[in-house]
Tab-separated table of C-alpha atoms (C1' of nucleotides) in Angstrom:
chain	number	residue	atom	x	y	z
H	15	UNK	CA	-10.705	11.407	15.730
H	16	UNK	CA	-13.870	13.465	17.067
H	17	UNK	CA	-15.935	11.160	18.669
H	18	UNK	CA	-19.113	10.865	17.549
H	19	UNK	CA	-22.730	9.585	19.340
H	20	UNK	CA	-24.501	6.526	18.532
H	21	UNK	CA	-27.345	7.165	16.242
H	22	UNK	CA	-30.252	8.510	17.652
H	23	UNK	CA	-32.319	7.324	14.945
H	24	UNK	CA	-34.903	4.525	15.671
H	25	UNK	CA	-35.132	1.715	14.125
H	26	UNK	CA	-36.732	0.708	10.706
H	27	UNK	CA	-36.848	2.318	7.128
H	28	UNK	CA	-36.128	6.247	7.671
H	29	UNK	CA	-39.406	8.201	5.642
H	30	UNK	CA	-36.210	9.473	3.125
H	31	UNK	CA	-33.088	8.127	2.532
H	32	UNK	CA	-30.067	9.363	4.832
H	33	UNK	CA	-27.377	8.083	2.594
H	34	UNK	CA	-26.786	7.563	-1.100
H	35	UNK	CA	-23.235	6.640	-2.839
H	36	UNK	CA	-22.545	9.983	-3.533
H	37	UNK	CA	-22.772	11.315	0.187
H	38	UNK	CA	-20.744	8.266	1.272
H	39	UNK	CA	-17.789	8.784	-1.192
H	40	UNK	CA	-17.517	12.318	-0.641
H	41	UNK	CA	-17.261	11.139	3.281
H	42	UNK	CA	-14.401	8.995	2.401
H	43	UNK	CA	-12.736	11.275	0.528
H	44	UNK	CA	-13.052	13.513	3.864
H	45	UNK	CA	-12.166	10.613	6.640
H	46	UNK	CA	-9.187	9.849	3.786
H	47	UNK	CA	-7.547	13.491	4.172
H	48	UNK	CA	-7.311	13.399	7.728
H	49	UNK	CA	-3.848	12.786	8.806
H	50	UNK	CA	-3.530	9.696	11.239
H	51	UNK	CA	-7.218	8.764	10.806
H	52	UNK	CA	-7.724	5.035	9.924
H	53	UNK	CA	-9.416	4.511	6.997
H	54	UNK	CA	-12.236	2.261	8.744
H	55	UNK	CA	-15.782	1.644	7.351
H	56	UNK	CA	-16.741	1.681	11.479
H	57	UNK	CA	-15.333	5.555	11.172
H	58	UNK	CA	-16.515	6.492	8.012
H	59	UNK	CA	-19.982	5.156	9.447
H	60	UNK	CA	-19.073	7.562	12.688
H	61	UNK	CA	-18.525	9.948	10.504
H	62	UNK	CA	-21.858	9.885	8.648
H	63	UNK	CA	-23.943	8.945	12.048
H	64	UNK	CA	-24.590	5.595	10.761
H	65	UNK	CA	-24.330	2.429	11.683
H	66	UNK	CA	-21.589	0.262	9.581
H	67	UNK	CA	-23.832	-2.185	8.201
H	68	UNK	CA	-25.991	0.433	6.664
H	69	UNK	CA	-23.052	1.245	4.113
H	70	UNK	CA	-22.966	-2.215	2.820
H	71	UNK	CA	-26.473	-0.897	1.143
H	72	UNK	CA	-24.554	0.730	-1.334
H	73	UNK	CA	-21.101	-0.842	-1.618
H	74	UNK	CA	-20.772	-4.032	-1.280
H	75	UNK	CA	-17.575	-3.890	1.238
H	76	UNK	CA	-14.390	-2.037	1.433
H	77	UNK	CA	-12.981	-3.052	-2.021
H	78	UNK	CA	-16.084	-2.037	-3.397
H	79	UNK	CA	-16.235	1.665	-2.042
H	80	UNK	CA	-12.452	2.339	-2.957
H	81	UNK	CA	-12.730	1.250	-6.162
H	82	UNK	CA	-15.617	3.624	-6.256
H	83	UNK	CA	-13.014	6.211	-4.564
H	84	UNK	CA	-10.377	5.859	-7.664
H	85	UNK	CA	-13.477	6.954	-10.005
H	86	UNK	CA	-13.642	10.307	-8.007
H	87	UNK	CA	-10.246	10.401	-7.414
H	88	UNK	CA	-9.872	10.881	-11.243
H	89	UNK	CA	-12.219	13.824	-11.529
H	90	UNK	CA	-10.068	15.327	-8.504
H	91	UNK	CA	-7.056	14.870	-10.791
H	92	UNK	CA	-8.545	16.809	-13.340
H	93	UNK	CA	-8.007	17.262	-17.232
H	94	UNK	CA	-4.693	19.070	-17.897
H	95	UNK	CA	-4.599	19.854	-21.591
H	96	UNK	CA	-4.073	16.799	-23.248
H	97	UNK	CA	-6.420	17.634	-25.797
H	98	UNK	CA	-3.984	21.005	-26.847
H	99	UNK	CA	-0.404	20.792	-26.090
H	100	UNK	CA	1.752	17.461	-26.969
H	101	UNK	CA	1.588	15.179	-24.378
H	102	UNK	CA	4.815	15.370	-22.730
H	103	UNK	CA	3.492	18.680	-22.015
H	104	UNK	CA	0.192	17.875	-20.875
H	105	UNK	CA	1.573	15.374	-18.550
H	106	UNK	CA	3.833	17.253	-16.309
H	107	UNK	CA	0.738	19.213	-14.605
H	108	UNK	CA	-0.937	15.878	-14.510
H	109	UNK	CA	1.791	14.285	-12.678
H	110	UNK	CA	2.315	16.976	-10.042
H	111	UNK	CA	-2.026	16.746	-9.792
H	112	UNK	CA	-1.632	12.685	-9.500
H	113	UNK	CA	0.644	12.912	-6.901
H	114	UNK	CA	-0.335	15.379	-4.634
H	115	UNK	CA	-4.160	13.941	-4.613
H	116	UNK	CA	-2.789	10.477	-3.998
H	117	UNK	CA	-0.156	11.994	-1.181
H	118	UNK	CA	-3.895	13.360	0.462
H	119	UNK	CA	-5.199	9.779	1.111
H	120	UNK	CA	-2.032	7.796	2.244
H	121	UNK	CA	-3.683	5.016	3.660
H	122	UNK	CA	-5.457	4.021	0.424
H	123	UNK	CA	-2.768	4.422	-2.028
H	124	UNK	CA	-2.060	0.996	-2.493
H	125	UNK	CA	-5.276	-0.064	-2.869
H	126	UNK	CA	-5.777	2.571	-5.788
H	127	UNK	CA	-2.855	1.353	-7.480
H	128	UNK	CA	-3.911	-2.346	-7.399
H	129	UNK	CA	-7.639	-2.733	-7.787
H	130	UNK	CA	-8.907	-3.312	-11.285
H	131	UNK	CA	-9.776	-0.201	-13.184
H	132	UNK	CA	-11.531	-2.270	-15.522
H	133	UNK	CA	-14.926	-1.049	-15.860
H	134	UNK	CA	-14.821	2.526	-14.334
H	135	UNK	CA	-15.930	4.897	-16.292
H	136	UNK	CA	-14.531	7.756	-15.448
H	137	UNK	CA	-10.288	6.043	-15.134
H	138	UNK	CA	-11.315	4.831	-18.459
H	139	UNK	CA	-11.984	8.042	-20.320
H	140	UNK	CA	-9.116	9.521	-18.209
H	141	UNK	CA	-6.388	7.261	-19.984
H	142	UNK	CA	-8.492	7.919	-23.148
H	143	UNK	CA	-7.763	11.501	-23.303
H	144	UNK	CA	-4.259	10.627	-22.344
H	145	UNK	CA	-3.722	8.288	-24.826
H	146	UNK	CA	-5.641	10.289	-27.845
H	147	UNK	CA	-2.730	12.668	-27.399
H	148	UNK	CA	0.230	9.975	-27.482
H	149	UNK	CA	-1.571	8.631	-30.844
H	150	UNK	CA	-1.803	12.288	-32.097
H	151	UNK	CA	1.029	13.252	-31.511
H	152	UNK	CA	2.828	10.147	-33.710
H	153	UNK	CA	4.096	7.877	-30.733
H	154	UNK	CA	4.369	4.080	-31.844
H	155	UNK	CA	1.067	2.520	-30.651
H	156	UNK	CA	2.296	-0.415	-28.869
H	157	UNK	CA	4.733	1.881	-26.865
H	158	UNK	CA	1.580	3.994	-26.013
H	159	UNK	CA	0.294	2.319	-22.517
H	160	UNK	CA	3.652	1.232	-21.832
H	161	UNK	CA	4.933	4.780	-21.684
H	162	UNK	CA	1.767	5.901	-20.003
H	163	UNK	CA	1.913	2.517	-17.214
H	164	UNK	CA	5.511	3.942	-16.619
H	165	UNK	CA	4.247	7.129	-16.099
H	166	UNK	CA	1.722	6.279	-13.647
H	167	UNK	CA	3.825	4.072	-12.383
H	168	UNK	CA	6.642	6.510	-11.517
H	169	UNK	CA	3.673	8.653	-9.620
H	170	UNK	CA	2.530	6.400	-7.334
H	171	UNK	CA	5.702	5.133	-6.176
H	172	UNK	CA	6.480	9.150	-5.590
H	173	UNK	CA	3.563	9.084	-3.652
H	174	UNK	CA	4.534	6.522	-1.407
H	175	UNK	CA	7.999	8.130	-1.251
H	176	UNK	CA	6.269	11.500	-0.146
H	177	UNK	CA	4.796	9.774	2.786
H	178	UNK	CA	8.077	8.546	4.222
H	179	UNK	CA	10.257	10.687	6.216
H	180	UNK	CA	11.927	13.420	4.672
H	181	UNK	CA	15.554	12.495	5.304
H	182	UNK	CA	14.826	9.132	4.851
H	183	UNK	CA	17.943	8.141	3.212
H	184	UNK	CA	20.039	9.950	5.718
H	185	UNK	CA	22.274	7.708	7.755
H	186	UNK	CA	21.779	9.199	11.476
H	187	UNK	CA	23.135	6.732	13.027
H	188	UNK	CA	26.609	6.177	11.547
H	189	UNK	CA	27.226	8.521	8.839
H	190	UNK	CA	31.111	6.810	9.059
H	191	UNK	CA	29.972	4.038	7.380
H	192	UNK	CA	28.284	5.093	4.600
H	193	UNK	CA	30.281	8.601	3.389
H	194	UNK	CA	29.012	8.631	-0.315
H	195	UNK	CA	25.676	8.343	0.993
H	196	UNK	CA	25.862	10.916	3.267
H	197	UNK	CA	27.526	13.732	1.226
H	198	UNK	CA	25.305	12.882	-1.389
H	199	UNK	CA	21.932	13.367	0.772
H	200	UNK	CA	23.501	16.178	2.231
H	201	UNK	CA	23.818	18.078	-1.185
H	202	UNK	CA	20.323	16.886	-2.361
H	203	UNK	CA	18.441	17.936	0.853
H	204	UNK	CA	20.368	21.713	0.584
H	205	UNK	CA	19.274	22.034	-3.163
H	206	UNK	CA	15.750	21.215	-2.341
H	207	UNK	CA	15.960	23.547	0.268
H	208	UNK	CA	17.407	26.143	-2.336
H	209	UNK	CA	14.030	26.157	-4.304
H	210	UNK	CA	11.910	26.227	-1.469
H	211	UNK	CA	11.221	22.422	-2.146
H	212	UNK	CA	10.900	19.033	-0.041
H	213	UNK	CA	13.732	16.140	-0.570
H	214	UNK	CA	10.500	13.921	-2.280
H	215	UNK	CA	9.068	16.604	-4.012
H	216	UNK	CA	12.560	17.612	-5.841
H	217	UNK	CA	13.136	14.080	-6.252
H	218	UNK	CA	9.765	13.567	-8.429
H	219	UNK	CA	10.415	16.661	-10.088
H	220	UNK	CA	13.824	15.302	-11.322
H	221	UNK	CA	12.716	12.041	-12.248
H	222	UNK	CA	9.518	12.905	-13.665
H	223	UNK	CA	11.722	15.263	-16.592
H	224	UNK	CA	14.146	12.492	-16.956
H	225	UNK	CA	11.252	9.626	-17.192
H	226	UNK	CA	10.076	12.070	-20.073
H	227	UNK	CA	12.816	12.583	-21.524
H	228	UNK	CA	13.709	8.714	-21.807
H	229	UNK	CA	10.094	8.708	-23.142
H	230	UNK	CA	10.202	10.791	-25.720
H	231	UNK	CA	13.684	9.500	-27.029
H	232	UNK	CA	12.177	6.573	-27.015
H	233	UNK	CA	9.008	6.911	-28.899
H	234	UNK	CA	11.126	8.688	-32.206
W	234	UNK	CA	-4.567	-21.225	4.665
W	235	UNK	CA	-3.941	-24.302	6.734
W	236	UNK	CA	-5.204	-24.321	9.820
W	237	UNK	CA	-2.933	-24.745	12.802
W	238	UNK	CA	-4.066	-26.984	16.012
W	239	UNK	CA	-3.951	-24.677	19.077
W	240	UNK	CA	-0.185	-24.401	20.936
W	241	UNK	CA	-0.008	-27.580	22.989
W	242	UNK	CA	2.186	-25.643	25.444
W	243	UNK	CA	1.681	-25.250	28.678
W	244	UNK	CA	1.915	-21.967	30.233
W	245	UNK	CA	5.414	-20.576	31.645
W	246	UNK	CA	9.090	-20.306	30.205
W	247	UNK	CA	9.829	-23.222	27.767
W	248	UNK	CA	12.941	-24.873	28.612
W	249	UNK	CA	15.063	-23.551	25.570
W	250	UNK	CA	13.556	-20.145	23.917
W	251	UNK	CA	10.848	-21.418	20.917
W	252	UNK	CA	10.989	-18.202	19.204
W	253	UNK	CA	13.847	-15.971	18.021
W	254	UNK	CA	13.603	-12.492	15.612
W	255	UNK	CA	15.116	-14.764	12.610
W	256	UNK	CA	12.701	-17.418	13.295
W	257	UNK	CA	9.864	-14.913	13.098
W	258	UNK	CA	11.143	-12.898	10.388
W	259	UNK	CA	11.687	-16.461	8.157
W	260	UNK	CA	7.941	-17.465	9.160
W	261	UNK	CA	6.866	-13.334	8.197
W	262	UNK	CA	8.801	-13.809	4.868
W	263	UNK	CA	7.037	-17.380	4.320
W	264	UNK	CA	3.698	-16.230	5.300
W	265	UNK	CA	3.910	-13.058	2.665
W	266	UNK	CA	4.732	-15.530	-0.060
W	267	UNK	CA	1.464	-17.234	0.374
W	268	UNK	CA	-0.974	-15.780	-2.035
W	269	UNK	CA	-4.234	-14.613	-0.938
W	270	UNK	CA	-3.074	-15.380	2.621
W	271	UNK	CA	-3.862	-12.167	5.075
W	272	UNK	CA	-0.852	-10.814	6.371
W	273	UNK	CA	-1.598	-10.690	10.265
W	274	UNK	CA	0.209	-11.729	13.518
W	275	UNK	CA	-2.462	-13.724	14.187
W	276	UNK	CA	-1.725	-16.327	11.219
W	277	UNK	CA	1.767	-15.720	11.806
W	278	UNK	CA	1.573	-16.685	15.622
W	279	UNK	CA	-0.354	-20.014	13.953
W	280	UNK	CA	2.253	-20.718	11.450
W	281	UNK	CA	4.917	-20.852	14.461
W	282	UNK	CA	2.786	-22.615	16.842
W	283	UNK	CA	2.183	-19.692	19.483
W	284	UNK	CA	0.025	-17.258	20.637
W	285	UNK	CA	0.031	-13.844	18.958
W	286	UNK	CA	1.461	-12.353	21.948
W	287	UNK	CA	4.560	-13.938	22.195
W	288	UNK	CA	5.399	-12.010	19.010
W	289	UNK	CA	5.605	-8.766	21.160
W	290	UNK	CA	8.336	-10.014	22.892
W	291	UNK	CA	10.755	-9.852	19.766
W	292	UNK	CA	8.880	-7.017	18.228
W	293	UNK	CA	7.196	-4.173	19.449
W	294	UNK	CA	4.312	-4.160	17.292
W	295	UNK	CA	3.276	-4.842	13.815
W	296	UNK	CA	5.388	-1.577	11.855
W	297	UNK	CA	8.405	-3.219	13.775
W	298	UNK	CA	8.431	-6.468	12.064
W	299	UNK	CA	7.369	-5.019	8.885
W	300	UNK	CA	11.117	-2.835	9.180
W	301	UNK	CA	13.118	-5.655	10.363
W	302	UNK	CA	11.702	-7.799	7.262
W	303	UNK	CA	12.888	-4.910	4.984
W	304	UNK	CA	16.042	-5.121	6.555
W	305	UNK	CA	15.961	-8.578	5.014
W	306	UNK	CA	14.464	-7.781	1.850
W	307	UNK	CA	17.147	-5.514	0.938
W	308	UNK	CA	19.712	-8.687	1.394
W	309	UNK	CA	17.347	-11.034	-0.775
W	310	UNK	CA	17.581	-8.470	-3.454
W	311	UNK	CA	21.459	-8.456	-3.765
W	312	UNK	CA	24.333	-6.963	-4.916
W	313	UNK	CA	24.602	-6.349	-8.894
W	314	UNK	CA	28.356	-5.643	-9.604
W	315	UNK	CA	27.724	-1.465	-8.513
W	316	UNK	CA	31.195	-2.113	-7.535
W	317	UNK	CA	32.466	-3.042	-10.973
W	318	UNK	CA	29.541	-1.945	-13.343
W	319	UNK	CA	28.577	1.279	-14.550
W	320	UNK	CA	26.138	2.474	-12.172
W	321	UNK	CA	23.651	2.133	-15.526
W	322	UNK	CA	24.419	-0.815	-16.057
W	323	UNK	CA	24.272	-2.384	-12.464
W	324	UNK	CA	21.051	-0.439	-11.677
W	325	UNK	CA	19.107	-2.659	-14.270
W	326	UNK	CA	19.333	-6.124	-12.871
W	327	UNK	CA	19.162	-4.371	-9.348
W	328	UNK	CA	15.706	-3.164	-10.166
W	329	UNK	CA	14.397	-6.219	-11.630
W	330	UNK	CA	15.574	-8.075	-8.490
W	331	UNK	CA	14.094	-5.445	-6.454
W	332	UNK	CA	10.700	-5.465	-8.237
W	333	UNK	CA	10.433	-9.201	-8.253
W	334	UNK	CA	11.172	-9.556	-4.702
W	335	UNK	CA	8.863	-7.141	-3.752
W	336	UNK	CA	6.352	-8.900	-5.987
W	337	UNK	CA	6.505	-11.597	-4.050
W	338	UNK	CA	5.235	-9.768	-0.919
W	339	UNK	CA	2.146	-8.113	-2.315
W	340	UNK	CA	0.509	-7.002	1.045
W	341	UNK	CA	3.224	-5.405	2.372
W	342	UNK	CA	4.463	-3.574	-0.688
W	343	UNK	CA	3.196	-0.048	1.161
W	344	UNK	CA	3.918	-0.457	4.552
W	345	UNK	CA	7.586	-1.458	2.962
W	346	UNK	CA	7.658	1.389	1.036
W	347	UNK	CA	5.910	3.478	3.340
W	348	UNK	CA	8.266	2.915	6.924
W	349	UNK	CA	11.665	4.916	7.256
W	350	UNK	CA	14.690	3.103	6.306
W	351	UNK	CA	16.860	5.108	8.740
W	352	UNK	CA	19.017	3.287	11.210
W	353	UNK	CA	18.218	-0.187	9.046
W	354	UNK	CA	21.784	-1.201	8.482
W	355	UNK	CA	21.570	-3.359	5.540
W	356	UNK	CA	19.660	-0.722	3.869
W	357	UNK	CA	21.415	1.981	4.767
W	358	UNK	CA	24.483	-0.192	3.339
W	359	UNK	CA	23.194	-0.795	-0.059
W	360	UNK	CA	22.418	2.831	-0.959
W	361	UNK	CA	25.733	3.632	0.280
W	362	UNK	CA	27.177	0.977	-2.553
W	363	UNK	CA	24.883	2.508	-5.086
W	364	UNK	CA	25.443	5.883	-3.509
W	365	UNK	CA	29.060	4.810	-4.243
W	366	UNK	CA	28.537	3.778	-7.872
W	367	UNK	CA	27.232	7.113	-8.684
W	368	UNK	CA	30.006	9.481	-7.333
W	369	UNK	CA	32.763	7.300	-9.201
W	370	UNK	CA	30.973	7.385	-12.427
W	371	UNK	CA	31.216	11.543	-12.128
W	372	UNK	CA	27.451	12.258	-11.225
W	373	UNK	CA	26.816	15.559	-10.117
W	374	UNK	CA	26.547	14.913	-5.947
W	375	UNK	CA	23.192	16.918	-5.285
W	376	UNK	CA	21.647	13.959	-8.270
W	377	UNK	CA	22.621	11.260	-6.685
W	378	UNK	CA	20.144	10.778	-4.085
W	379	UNK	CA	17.280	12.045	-6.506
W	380	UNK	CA	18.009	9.777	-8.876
W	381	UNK	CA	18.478	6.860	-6.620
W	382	UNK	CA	14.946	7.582	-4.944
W	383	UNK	CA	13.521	8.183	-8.551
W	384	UNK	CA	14.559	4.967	-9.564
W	385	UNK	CA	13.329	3.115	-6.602
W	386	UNK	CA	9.908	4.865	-6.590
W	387	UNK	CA	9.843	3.765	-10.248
W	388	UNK	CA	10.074	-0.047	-9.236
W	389	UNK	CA	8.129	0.459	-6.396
W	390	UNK	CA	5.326	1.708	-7.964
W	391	UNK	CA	5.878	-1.031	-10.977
W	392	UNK	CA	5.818	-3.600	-8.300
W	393	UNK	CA	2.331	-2.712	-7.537
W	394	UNK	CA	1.131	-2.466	-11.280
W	395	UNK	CA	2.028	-5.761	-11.455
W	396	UNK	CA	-0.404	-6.727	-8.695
W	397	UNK	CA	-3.170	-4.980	-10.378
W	398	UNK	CA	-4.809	-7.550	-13.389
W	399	UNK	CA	-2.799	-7.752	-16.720
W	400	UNK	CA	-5.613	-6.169	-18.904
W	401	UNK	CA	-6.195	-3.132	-16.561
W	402	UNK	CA	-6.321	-0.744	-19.074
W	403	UNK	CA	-8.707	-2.337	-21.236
W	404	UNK	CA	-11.649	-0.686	-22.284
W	405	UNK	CA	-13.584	-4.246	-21.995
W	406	UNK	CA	-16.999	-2.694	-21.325
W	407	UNK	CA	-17.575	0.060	-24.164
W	408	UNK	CA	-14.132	-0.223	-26.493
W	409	UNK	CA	-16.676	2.151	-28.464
W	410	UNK	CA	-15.982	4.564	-26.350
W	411	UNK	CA	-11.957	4.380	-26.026
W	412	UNK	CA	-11.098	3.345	-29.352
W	413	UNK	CA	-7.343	5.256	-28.594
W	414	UNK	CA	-6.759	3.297	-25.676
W	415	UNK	CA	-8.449	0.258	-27.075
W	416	UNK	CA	-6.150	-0.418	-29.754
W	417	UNK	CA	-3.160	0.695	-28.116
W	418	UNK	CA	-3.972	-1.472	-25.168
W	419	UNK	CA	-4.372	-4.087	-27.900
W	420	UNK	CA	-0.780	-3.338	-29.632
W	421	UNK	CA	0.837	-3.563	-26.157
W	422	UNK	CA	-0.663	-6.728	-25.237
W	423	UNK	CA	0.253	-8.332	-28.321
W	424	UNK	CA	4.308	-6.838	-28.561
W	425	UNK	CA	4.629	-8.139	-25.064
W	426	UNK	CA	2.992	-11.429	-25.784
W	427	UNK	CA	5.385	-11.901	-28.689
W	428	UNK	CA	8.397	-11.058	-26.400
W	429	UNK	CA	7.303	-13.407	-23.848
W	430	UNK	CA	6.311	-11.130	-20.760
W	431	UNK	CA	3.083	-9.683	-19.504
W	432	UNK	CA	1.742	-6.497	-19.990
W	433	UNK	CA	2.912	-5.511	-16.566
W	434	UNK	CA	6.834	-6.295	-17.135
W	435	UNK	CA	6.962	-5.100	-21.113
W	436	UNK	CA	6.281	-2.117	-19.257
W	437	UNK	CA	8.569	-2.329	-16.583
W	438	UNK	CA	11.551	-3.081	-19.007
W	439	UNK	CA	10.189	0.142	-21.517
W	440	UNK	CA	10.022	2.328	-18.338
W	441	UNK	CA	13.561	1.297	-16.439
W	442	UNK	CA	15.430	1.593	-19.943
W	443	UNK	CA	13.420	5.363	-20.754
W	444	UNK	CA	14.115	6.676	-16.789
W	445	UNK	CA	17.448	5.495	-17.027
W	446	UNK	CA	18.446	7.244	-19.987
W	447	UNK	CA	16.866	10.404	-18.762
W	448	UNK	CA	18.813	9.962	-15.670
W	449	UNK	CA	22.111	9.379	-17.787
W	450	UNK	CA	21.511	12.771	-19.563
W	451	UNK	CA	20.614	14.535	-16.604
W	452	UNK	CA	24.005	14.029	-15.308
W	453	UNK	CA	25.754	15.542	-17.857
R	198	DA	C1'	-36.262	-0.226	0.190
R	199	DC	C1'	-33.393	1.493	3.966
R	200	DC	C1'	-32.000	1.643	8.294
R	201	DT	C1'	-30.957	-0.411	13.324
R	202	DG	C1'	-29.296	-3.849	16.334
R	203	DA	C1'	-27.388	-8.084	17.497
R	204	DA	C1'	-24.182	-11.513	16.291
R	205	DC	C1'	-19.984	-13.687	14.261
R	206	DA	C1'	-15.325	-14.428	13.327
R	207	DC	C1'	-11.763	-12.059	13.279
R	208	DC	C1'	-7.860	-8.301	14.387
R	209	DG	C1'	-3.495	-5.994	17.364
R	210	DT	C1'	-2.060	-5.105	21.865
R	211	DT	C1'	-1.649	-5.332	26.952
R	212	DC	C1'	-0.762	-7.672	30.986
R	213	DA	C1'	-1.088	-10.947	34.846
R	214	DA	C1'	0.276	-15.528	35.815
R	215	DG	C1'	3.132	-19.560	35.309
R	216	DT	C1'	7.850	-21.737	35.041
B	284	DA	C1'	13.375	-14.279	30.419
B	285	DC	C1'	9.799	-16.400	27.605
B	286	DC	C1'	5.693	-18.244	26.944
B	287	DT	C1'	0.306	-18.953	27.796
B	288	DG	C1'	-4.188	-17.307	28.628
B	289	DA	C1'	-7.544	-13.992	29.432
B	290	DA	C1'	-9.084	-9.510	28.437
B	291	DC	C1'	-9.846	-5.145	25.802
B	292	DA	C1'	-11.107	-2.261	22.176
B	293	DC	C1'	-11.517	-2.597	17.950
B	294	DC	C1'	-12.425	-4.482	12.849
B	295	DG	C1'	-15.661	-6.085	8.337
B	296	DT	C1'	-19.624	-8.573	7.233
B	297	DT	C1'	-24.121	-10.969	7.670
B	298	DC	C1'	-28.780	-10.994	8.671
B	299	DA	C1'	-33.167	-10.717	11.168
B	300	DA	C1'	-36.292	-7.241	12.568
B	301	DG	C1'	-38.486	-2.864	12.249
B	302	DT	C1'	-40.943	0.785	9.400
DNA sequence: ACCTGAACACCGTTCAAGT
DNA sequence: ACCTGAACACCGTTCAAGT
């Protein structure tokens, strides 16, 4: 968005390094929570008064430097007790966390969900933790990463639902035609509005309890 | 994939109109299906023999075709009997449809998800049917619409697991150090393998059945 | 080793010009 | 009205050249 000057610096080797992968991610992470701002190496190199090829000293291309995004983005999500309470405790908070750090970097969201996870360290030990605590707490193993893929699953689509407009399923045009609908989103949108909650947000809160539920009932 | 000679045209109006917004949206469909293949006007201009810019002149800009192909998405996926079934019971093979058909578009999965339904007719029609379902089968009214959008972010979000590779969550590099997730990784693998389906859709099924059966004693 | 700078093959979009 | 063709402001990536 701000527009930024070309580099003043001269050519050749600089006497210490202006970048390293840590300074670039945490750029990222910042160009990512801008609303509207395309997610661009060309503006993330803006951003870091750079010029674009220099990033492809530390990450090979894009794919490269959003995989190395989803390892952060894990830290960001953050432990939630998995390793006390029983894990359809533990996983509420780390829902709601998932979410709302995915809903901060909308243009990316996709590309977390599909890259490979294989291999990073940090998403690794995450689902670790998480699935320690299904184990633990006596859930059948081979339901384990299904129940926790669902989970996950369920998030990210909740995500994507956050970023579209709020009345989304609201038929504007010609409410005639589709009555059920229409009372229905009606009555949804004033009981979110009751607890001081969005149409999405309520939404994910009522299907992540029921997901759980099913989950649970499952897994005796 | 295949590259396309230049447009042999000449310049000026064509005797009878080359393009039409069906035509396009049948060559958009096609060129999603291709694997690998980047999803740009550009290579859809070359797949219909014309310049990108006679695209603008039957849609406004990219996000514009991307909404009329959901339009068309939401016939491909179909009705499922939510005028006979229990809404339970139509919902399942409605979400598998859904999820496979929107597997079959992987690069547009988010901006489909993403882009406001409202004032897409054949959208807003098939919520109203499954809108419909709901309110006959007694569910409270202020559910409906959360369940509905639970549900969909469910497949949506399944939809893009399924893009990600089948082993995701295995620990390949240091098993040593997730031997929780390793074996339950392992047990999954091997139930689904004996059922038949990947990782990615044992999952699916185990979710849709769990959230459903929350949803079912939610609305009681 | 670590950056600039130029170059390449692309994008999406706009718009004048042709029929 | 419906297309081409040229132009514009961008991309991501590669690579030689500088220190």
């Amino acid at each position: 968005m701000t527009p930024r000057s070309a580099p003043h610096r001269s050519a050749g080797r600089p006497r210490a390094a202006v970048l390293s992968r840590e300074l670039i991610l945490e750029a990222a992470f910042a160009l990512a929570d801008e609303r509207g701002a395309d997610f661009t190496l060309a503006a993330l190199a803006r951003k870091l008064d750079v010029r674009p090829s220099a990033l492809h000293h530390y990450f090979a291309g894009k794919d490269e430097l959003i995989a190395g995004m989803r390892g952060r983005l894990t830290l960001r999500v953050g432990d939630h007790g998995f390793g006390t309470l029983p894990w359809y405790e533990a996983v509420v908070p780390w829902a709601r966390a998932y979410r709302s750090t995915l809903g901060a970097h909308p243009g990316i969201i996709a590309a977390l969900a599909t890259l490979p996870v294989a291999g990073e360290p940090e998403s690794i030990s995450d689902y670790e933790r998480i699935a320690e605590a299904f184990r633990r707490d006596g859930y059948p193993e081979h339901r384990v990463v299904p129940a926790i893929v669902a989970i996950e699953s369920f998030v990210i689509g909740s995500a994507l639902d956050a970023l579209a407009p709020d009345d989304n399923l609201r038929p504007v045009h010609r409410p005639d035609l589709a009555p059920a609908l229409e009372g229905a989103e009606r009555a949804a949108r004033l009981h979110a509005a009751e607890q001081g909650a969005s149409a999405a947000t309520a939404a994910f809160e009522f299907g992540l309890e029921a997901l759980i539920a099913g989950l649970r009932a499952a897994g005796r």
